[in-house]
GROMACS .gro file of C-alpha atoms in nm:
model
  314
    1MET     CA    1  -3.942 -10.052   6.699
    2ARG     CA    2  -4.133 -10.118   7.021
    3SER     CA    3  -3.833 -10.284   7.185
    4TYR     CA    4  -3.615  -9.991   7.077
    5LEU     CA    5  -3.860  -9.750   7.241
    6LEU     CA    6  -3.867  -9.956   7.562
    7ARG     CA    7  -3.489  -9.948   7.579
    8ARG     CA    8  -3.487  -9.568   7.553
    9LEU     CA    9  -3.760  -9.496   7.810
   10PRO     CA   10  -3.551  -9.564   8.125
   11SER     CA   11  -3.285  -9.312   8.023
   12ALA     CA   12  -3.553  -9.053   7.944
   13LEU     CA   13  -3.713  -9.101   8.288
   14LEU     CA   14  -3.372  -9.079   8.453
   15VAL     CA   15  -3.305  -8.748   8.279
   16LEU     CA   16  -3.638  -8.610   8.402
   17ALA     CA   17  -3.568  -8.723   8.758
   18ALA     CA   18  -3.221  -8.567   8.758
   19ALA     CA   19  -3.353  -8.248   8.599
   20SER     CA   20  -3.627  -8.214   8.861
   21PHE     CA   21  -3.375  -8.236   9.146
   22LEU     CA   22  -3.137  -7.988   8.982
   23ILE     CA   23  -3.417  -7.741   8.909
   24PHE     CA   24  -3.546  -7.762   9.266
   25THR     CA   25  -3.197  -7.720   9.415
   26ILE     CA   26  -3.064  -7.445   9.189
   27LEU     CA   27  -3.383  -7.240   9.220
   28ARG     CA   28  -3.337  -7.226   9.596
   29LEU     CA   29  -2.978  -7.112   9.557
   30VAL     CA   30  -3.096  -6.796   9.381
   31PRO     CA   31  -3.080  -6.500   9.623
   32GLY     CA   32  -3.415  -6.394   9.761
   33ASP     CA   33  -3.694  -6.541   9.967
   34PRO     CA   34  -4.057  -6.577   9.850
   35ALA     CA   35  -4.186  -6.515  10.204
   36THR     CA   36  -3.990  -6.190  10.236
   37ALA     CA   37  -4.108  -6.076   9.891
   38LEU     CA   38  -4.470  -6.148   9.981
   39ALA     CA   39  -4.449  -5.989  10.325
   40GLY     CA   40  -4.305  -5.666  10.196
   41PRO     CA   41  -4.005  -5.459  10.309
   42ASP     CA   42  -4.169  -5.339  10.632
   43ALA     CA   43  -4.280  -5.679  10.764
   44ASP     CA   44  -4.137  -5.809  11.089
   45ALA     CA   45  -3.972  -6.148  11.141
   46ALA     CA   46  -4.286  -6.304  11.284
   47THR     CA   47  -4.488  -6.218  10.975
   48VAL     CA   48  -4.221  -6.357  10.744
   49ALA     CA   49  -4.203  -6.676  10.953
   50ALA     CA   50  -4.579  -6.716  10.940
   51ILE     CA   51  -4.579  -6.684  10.560
   52ARG     CA   52  -4.295  -6.936  10.532
   53ALA     CA   53  -4.492  -7.181  10.745
   54ARG     CA   54  -4.808  -7.127  10.537
   55LEU     CA   55  -4.618  -7.191  10.213
   56GLY     CA   56  -4.435  -7.491  10.357
   57LEU     CA   57  -4.096  -7.327  10.312
   58ASP     CA   58  -3.995  -7.399  10.671
   59ALA     CA   59  -3.986  -7.775  10.605
   60PRO     CA   60  -3.657  -7.952  10.520
   61LEU     CA   61  -3.557  -7.925  10.155
   62LEU     CA   62  -3.591  -8.298  10.091
   63SER     CA   63  -3.943  -8.289  10.235
   64GLN     CA   64  -4.029  -7.994  10.010
   65TYR     CA   65  -3.887  -8.180   9.710
   66ALA     CA   66  -4.079  -8.498   9.792
   67HIS     CA   67  -4.400  -8.298   9.837
   68TRP     CA   68  -4.348  -8.126   9.500
   69ILE     CA   69  -4.284  -8.451   9.312
   70GLY     CA   70  -4.575  -8.623   9.485
   71SER     CA   71  -4.809  -8.342   9.386
   72LEU     CA   72  -4.682  -8.353   9.028
   73LEU     CA   73  -4.748  -8.726   9.003
   74LYS     CA   74  -5.104  -8.658   9.119
   75GLY     CA   75  -5.143  -8.386   8.854
   76ASP     CA   76  -5.162  -8.108   9.113
   77LEU     CA   77  -4.928  -7.818   9.029
   78GLY     CA   78  -5.049  -7.615   9.324
   79PRO     CA   79  -5.114  -7.241   9.357
   80SER     CA   80  -4.881  -6.963   9.257
   81TYR     CA   81  -4.707  -6.783   9.542
   82ALA     CA   82  -4.691  -6.433   9.399
   83ILE     CA   83  -4.846  -6.407   9.051
   84GLY     CA   84  -5.181  -6.539   9.166
   85GLY     CA   85  -5.407  -6.822   9.054
   86GLN     CA   86  -5.329  -7.186   8.991
   87THR     CA   87  -4.992  -7.273   8.839
   88ALA     CA   88  -5.156  -7.508   8.588
   89ASP     CA   89  -5.379  -7.227   8.460
   90LEU     CA   90  -5.088  -6.984   8.427
   91ILE     CA   91  -4.876  -7.235   8.236
   92GLY     CA   92  -5.171  -7.338   8.021
   93ASP     CA   93  -5.239  -6.977   7.921
   94GLY     CA   94  -4.880  -6.922   7.806
   95LEU     CA   95  -4.822  -7.268   7.661
   96GLY     CA   96  -5.045  -7.208   7.360
   97ALA     CA   97  -4.863  -6.889   7.262
   98THR     CA   98  -4.517  -7.043   7.303
   99THR     CA   99  -4.618  -7.358   7.114
  100GLU     CA  100  -4.755  -7.143   6.832
  101LEU     CA  101  -4.431  -6.945   6.813
  102THR     CA  102  -4.208  -7.255   6.832
  103VAL     CA  103  -4.402  -7.448   6.566
  104ALA     CA  104  -4.397  -7.150   6.329
  105ALA     CA  105  -4.023  -7.107   6.389
  106LEU     CA  106  -3.967  -7.479   6.326
  107LEU     CA  107  -4.144  -7.449   5.990
  108PHE     CA  108  -3.917  -7.157   5.902
  109VAL     CA  109  -3.615  -7.365   6.006
  110ILE     CA  110  -3.716  -7.655   5.782
  111VAL     CA  111  -3.797  -7.439   5.479
  112LEU     CA  112  -3.503  -7.200   5.506
  113GLY     CA  113  -3.255  -7.468   5.615
  114THR     CA  114  -3.349  -7.693   5.325
  115ALA     CA  115  -3.322  -7.403   5.082
  116PHE     CA  116  -2.981  -7.297   5.220
  117GLY     CA  117  -2.850  -7.654   5.209
  118VAL     CA  118  -2.971  -7.744   4.861
  119ILE     CA  119  -2.869  -7.413   4.702
  120GLY     CA  120  -2.528  -7.419   4.870
  121ALA     CA  121  -2.463  -7.778   4.756
  122ILE     CA  122  -2.580  -7.777   4.393
  123SER     CA  123  -2.579  -7.416   4.275
  124ARG     CA  124  -2.300  -7.316   4.038
  125ASN     CA  125  -2.389  -6.947   4.060
  126ARG     CA  126  -2.104  -6.778   4.244
  127TRP     CA  127  -2.312  -6.481   4.356
  128LEU     CA  128  -2.597  -6.697   4.482
  129ASN     CA  129  -2.358  -6.915   4.681
  130ALA     CA  130  -2.194  -6.606   4.826
  131ALA     CA  131  -2.535  -6.467   4.926
  132VAL     CA  132  -2.626  -6.792   5.103
  133ARG     CA  133  -2.294  -6.793   5.290
  134VAL     CA  134  -2.341  -6.432   5.399
  135ILE     CA  135  -2.696  -6.497   5.521
  136THR     CA  136  -2.605  -6.811   5.716
  137THR     CA  137  -2.296  -6.651   5.867
  138ALA     CA  138  -2.492  -6.344   5.975
  139ALA     CA  139  -2.772  -6.560   6.117
  140LEU     CA  140  -2.520  -6.746   6.332
  141ALA     CA  141  -2.314  -6.443   6.434
  142VAL     CA  142  -2.590  -6.195   6.517
  143PRO     CA  143  -2.770  -6.270   6.847
  144PRO     CA  144  -3.154  -6.278   6.849
  145PHE     CA  145  -3.188  -5.955   7.047
  146VAL     CA  146  -3.000  -5.774   6.768
  147SER     CA  147  -3.165  -5.951   6.473
  148GLY     CA  148  -3.505  -5.896   6.635
  149VAL     CA  149  -3.449  -5.522   6.658
  150LEU     CA  150  -3.321  -5.514   6.299
  151LEU     CA  151  -3.627  -5.703   6.174
  152VAL     CA  152  -3.855  -5.456   6.352
  153LEU     CA  153  -3.665  -5.158   6.209
  154VAL     CA  154  -3.684  -5.294   5.855
  155PHE     CA  155  -4.029  -5.453   5.835
  156ALA     CA  156  -4.223  -5.251   6.094
  157VAL     CA  157  -4.061  -4.906   6.070
  158ALA     CA  158  -3.884  -4.853   5.737
  159LEU     CA  159  -4.125  -5.078   5.545
  160PRO     CA  160  -4.436  -5.084   5.768
  161VAL     CA  161  -4.573  -5.414   5.638
  162LEU     CA  162  -4.572  -5.615   5.963
  163PRO     CA  163  -4.659  -5.528   6.324
  164PRO     CA  164  -4.363  -5.477   6.560
  165GLY     CA  165  -4.496  -5.689   6.845
  166GLY     CA  166  -4.789  -5.836   7.031
  167ARG     CA  167  -5.011  -6.132   6.950
  168VAL     CA  168  -5.355  -6.199   6.806
  169ALA     CA  169  -5.515  -6.541   6.852
  170PHE     CA  170  -5.563  -6.739   6.530
  171PRO     CA  171  -5.932  -6.824   6.591
  172THR     CA  172  -6.006  -6.452   6.626
  173ALA     CA  173  -5.841  -6.329   6.303
  174PRO     CA  174  -5.616  -6.582   6.124
  175ASP     CA  175  -5.476  -6.337   5.868
  176LEU     CA  176  -5.390  -6.077   6.133
  177ALA     CA  177  -5.249  -6.343   6.368
  178ALA     CA  178  -5.014  -6.464   6.092
  179GLN     CA  179  -4.882  -6.111   6.046
  180TYR     CA  180  -4.803  -6.081   6.417
  181LEU     CA  181  -4.635  -6.422   6.410
  182VAL     CA  182  -4.395  -6.375   6.116
  183LEU     CA  183  -4.130  -6.150   6.273
  184PRO     CA  184  -4.084  -6.331   6.608
  185ALA     CA  185  -4.089  -6.672   6.439
  186LEU     CA  186  -3.835  -6.562   6.177
  187CYS     CA  187  -3.610  -6.408   6.444
  188LEU     CA  188  -3.624  -6.730   6.645
  189ALA     CA  189  -3.564  -6.953   6.342
  190LEU     CA  190  -3.268  -6.784   6.174
  191PRO     CA  191  -2.979  -6.934   6.378
  192SER     CA  192  -3.122  -7.287   6.366
  193ALA     CA  193  -3.196  -7.255   5.993
  194ALA     CA  194  -2.834  -7.154   5.929
  195VAL     CA  195  -2.705  -7.455   6.127
  196LEU     CA  196  -2.943  -7.692   5.948
  197GLY     CA  197  -2.854  -7.546   5.609
  198ARG     CA  198  -2.480  -7.590   5.659
  199TYR     CA  199  -2.522  -7.943   5.792
  200LEU     CA  200  -2.751  -8.039   5.503
  201LYS     CA  201  -2.513  -7.883   5.251
  202ASP     CA  202  -2.226  -8.100   5.377
  203GLY     CA  203  -2.446  -8.411   5.368
  204ILE     CA  204  -2.560  -8.348   5.011
  205GLU     CA  205  -2.205  -8.281   4.894
  206ARG     CA  206  -2.087  -8.606   5.051
  207GLY     CA  207  -2.374  -8.790   4.885
  208LEU     CA  208  -2.303  -8.641   4.543
  209ALA     CA  209  -1.943  -8.760   4.573
  210GLU     CA  210  -2.048  -9.126   4.613
  211ASP     CA  211  -1.949  -9.365   4.335
  212TYR     CA  212  -2.303  -9.479   4.261
  213ILE     CA  213  -2.414  -9.118   4.209
  214ARG     CA  214  -2.128  -9.062   3.964
  215THR     CA  215  -2.219  -9.382   3.783
  216ALA     CA  216  -2.585  -9.280   3.763
  217THR     CA  217  -2.486  -8.936   3.636
  218ALA     CA  218  -2.268  -9.092   3.366
  219ALA     CA  219  -2.561  -9.314   3.270
  220GLY     CA  220  -2.767  -9.005   3.193
  221ILE     CA  221  -3.003  -8.994   3.493
  222ALA     CA  222  -3.128  -8.641   3.556
  223PRO     CA  223  -2.939  -8.460   3.836
  224ARG     CA  224  -3.266  -8.340   3.987
  225ARG     CA  225  -3.391  -8.696   4.021
  226LEU     CA  226  -3.064  -8.807   4.179
  227LEU     CA  227  -3.085  -8.522   4.428
  228TRP     CA  228  -3.444  -8.571   4.545
  229ARG     CA  229  -3.469  -8.951   4.513
  230HIS     CA  230  -3.127  -9.062   4.637
  231THR     CA  231  -2.888  -8.798   4.771
  232LEU     CA  232  -3.127  -8.598   4.990
  233PRO     CA  233  -3.298  -8.902   5.153
  234ASN     CA  234  -2.957  -9.049   5.242
  235ALA     CA  235  -2.858  -8.720   5.406
  236LEU     CA  236  -3.175  -8.702   5.618
  237PRO     CA  237  -3.103  -8.930   5.920
  238PRO     CA  238  -2.829  -8.713   6.078
  239VAL     CA  239  -3.022  -8.401   5.979
  240VAL     CA  240  -3.328  -8.530   6.167
  241THR     CA  241  -3.114  -8.570   6.479
  242LEU     CA  242  -2.982  -8.216   6.440
  243LEU     CA  243  -3.335  -8.085   6.389
  244GLY     CA  244  -3.445  -8.249   6.713
  245MET     CA  245  -3.159  -8.078   6.895
  246GLN     CA  246  -3.257  -7.744   6.746
  247VAL     CA  247  -3.606  -7.776   6.896
  248GLY     CA  248  -3.441  -7.735   7.236
  249ASN     CA  249  -3.265  -7.423   7.111
  250LEU     CA  250  -3.596  -7.287   6.986
  251LEU     CA  251  -3.761  -7.344   7.323
  252GLY     CA  252  -3.473  -7.174   7.501
  253GLY     CA  253  -3.455  -6.886   7.254
  254ALA     CA  254  -3.830  -6.829   7.275
  255VAL     CA  255  -3.783  -6.672   7.619
  256LEU     CA  256  -3.571  -6.389   7.476
  257VAL     CA  257  -3.770  -6.350   7.155
  258GLU     CA  258  -4.096  -6.324   7.348
  259ALA     CA  259  -3.950  -6.036   7.548
  260ILE     CA  260  -3.839  -5.855   7.231
  261PHE     CA  261  -4.173  -5.884   7.054
  262ALA     CA  262  -4.401  -5.866   7.362
  263TRP     CA  263  -4.522  -6.218   7.291
  264PRO     CA  264  -4.736  -6.339   7.586
  265GLY     CA  265  -4.592  -6.688   7.624
  266LEU     CA  266  -4.403  -6.896   7.876
  267GLY     CA  267  -4.099  -6.671   7.849
  268GLN     CA  268  -4.280  -6.377   8.006
  269LEU     CA  269  -4.428  -6.609   8.270
  270ALA     CA  270  -4.080  -6.740   8.358
  271GLU     CA  271  -3.949  -6.385   8.387
  272GLN     CA  272  -4.231  -6.285   8.622
  273GLY     CA  273  -4.185  -6.600   8.830
  274LEU     CA  274  -3.810  -6.544   8.871
  275GLN     CA  275  -3.850  -6.179   8.962
  276ARG     CA  276  -4.110  -6.259   9.229
  277ARG     CA  277  -3.940  -6.581   9.351
  278ASP     CA  278  -4.254  -6.778   9.262
  279TYR     CA  279  -4.110  -7.128   9.313
  280PRO     CA  280  -4.411  -7.336   9.196
  281VAL     CA  281  -4.443  -7.149   8.867
  282VAL     CA  282  -4.073  -7.148   8.781
  283GLN     CA  283  -3.992  -7.507   8.878
  284ASP     CA  284  -4.303  -7.652   8.710
  285LEU     CA  285  -4.235  -7.447   8.399
  286LEU     CA  286  -3.869  -7.547   8.374
  287LEU     CA  287  -3.949  -7.914   8.428
  288LEU     CA  288  -4.215  -7.891   8.157
  289LEU     CA  289  -3.961  -7.751   7.911
  290VAL     CA  290  -3.715  -8.027   7.999
  291GLY     CA  291  -3.990  -8.284   7.951
  292VAL     CA  292  -4.078  -8.143   7.610
  293PHE     CA  293  -3.713  -8.150   7.508
  294VAL     CA  294  -3.673  -8.513   7.625
  295LEU     CA  295  -3.990  -8.611   7.438
  296VAL     CA  296  -3.869  -8.442   7.119
  297GLN     CA  297  -3.535  -8.620   7.147
  298LEU     CA  298  -3.710  -8.954   7.195
  299LEU     CA  299  -3.930  -8.895   6.891
  300THR     CA  300  -3.623  -8.785   6.695
  301ASP     CA  301  -3.445  -9.108   6.780
  302LEU     CA  302  -3.752  -9.307   6.669
  303VAL     CA  303  -3.761  -9.124   6.335
  304TYR     CA  304  -3.387  -9.182   6.294
  305ALA     CA  305  -3.438  -9.553   6.365
  306TRP     CA  306  -3.722  -9.562   6.113
  307LEU     CA  307  -3.506  -9.396   5.846
  308ASP     CA  308  -3.204  -9.615   5.927
  309PRO     CA  309  -3.318  -9.963   6.045
  310ARG     CA  310  -2.964 -10.052   6.149
  311ILE     CA  311  -3.004  -9.826   6.453
  312ARG     CA  312  -3.279 -10.049   6.593
  313TRP     CA  313  -3.045 -10.344   6.625
  314GLU     CA  314  -2.752 -10.164   6.786
   0.00000   0.00000   0.00000
């Protein structure tokens, strides 16, 4: 397992290096200038030039990139241009809220996806199967900004059982924090749960069609035991890979969901940084998200290799 991990690390580092250069380059292609935004509409050219020099924006792009990477390697994220404060503090404040939302959504994905997959594969109830198909199709077809509004209308307006938005920290009031977390986490999880459920359904159906499962069924072994002890474990390795990919979708979707439910996470910070052309905040934040995604993919591959030892020798 250690040698497998060492073989994967170079590609992960290469992805991070390429992502850092692309983020730095693309961000500077976005129209707008941080110095002009900070100086204000009435500032003269000399004032704008002085601000650019103070921020280091007058240096060549490669020098700016090298300075950014060097500071990152030292653990110094630098100050924010426009929002104010240190970039590390701003990201740290939003990281907890986004992590909380993503983890809760991932739990919903696992629970709902497993339920959709198992029910769709083994249920003989026509109406139940039809209901699962309708739910998964709607979850995939309806975008989060629509499903989020619908969830608020149903569970916060028509049936006022959950708050429509905002956040309460868990250490302050765990029961109230869970209520604020349900709707945004469910909205974020629905598309990924539908994908996972359909993928798991196909895997279980393929497993149930294997000859050894038919032989065991003819021998009188209980179908429930065959499902949970043999069919489902054999369907897990590709599902684990898919689940790792869905984590990236959850991180990307969290930006939109946080805006819908006024969730104070990294999504709102990214929006503020882009609007104000705050380069340090946006580029550090995007590289952090890429790093998290790469780490999740690496851990997913390790779990896959653990579930299927043949992968370690390929």
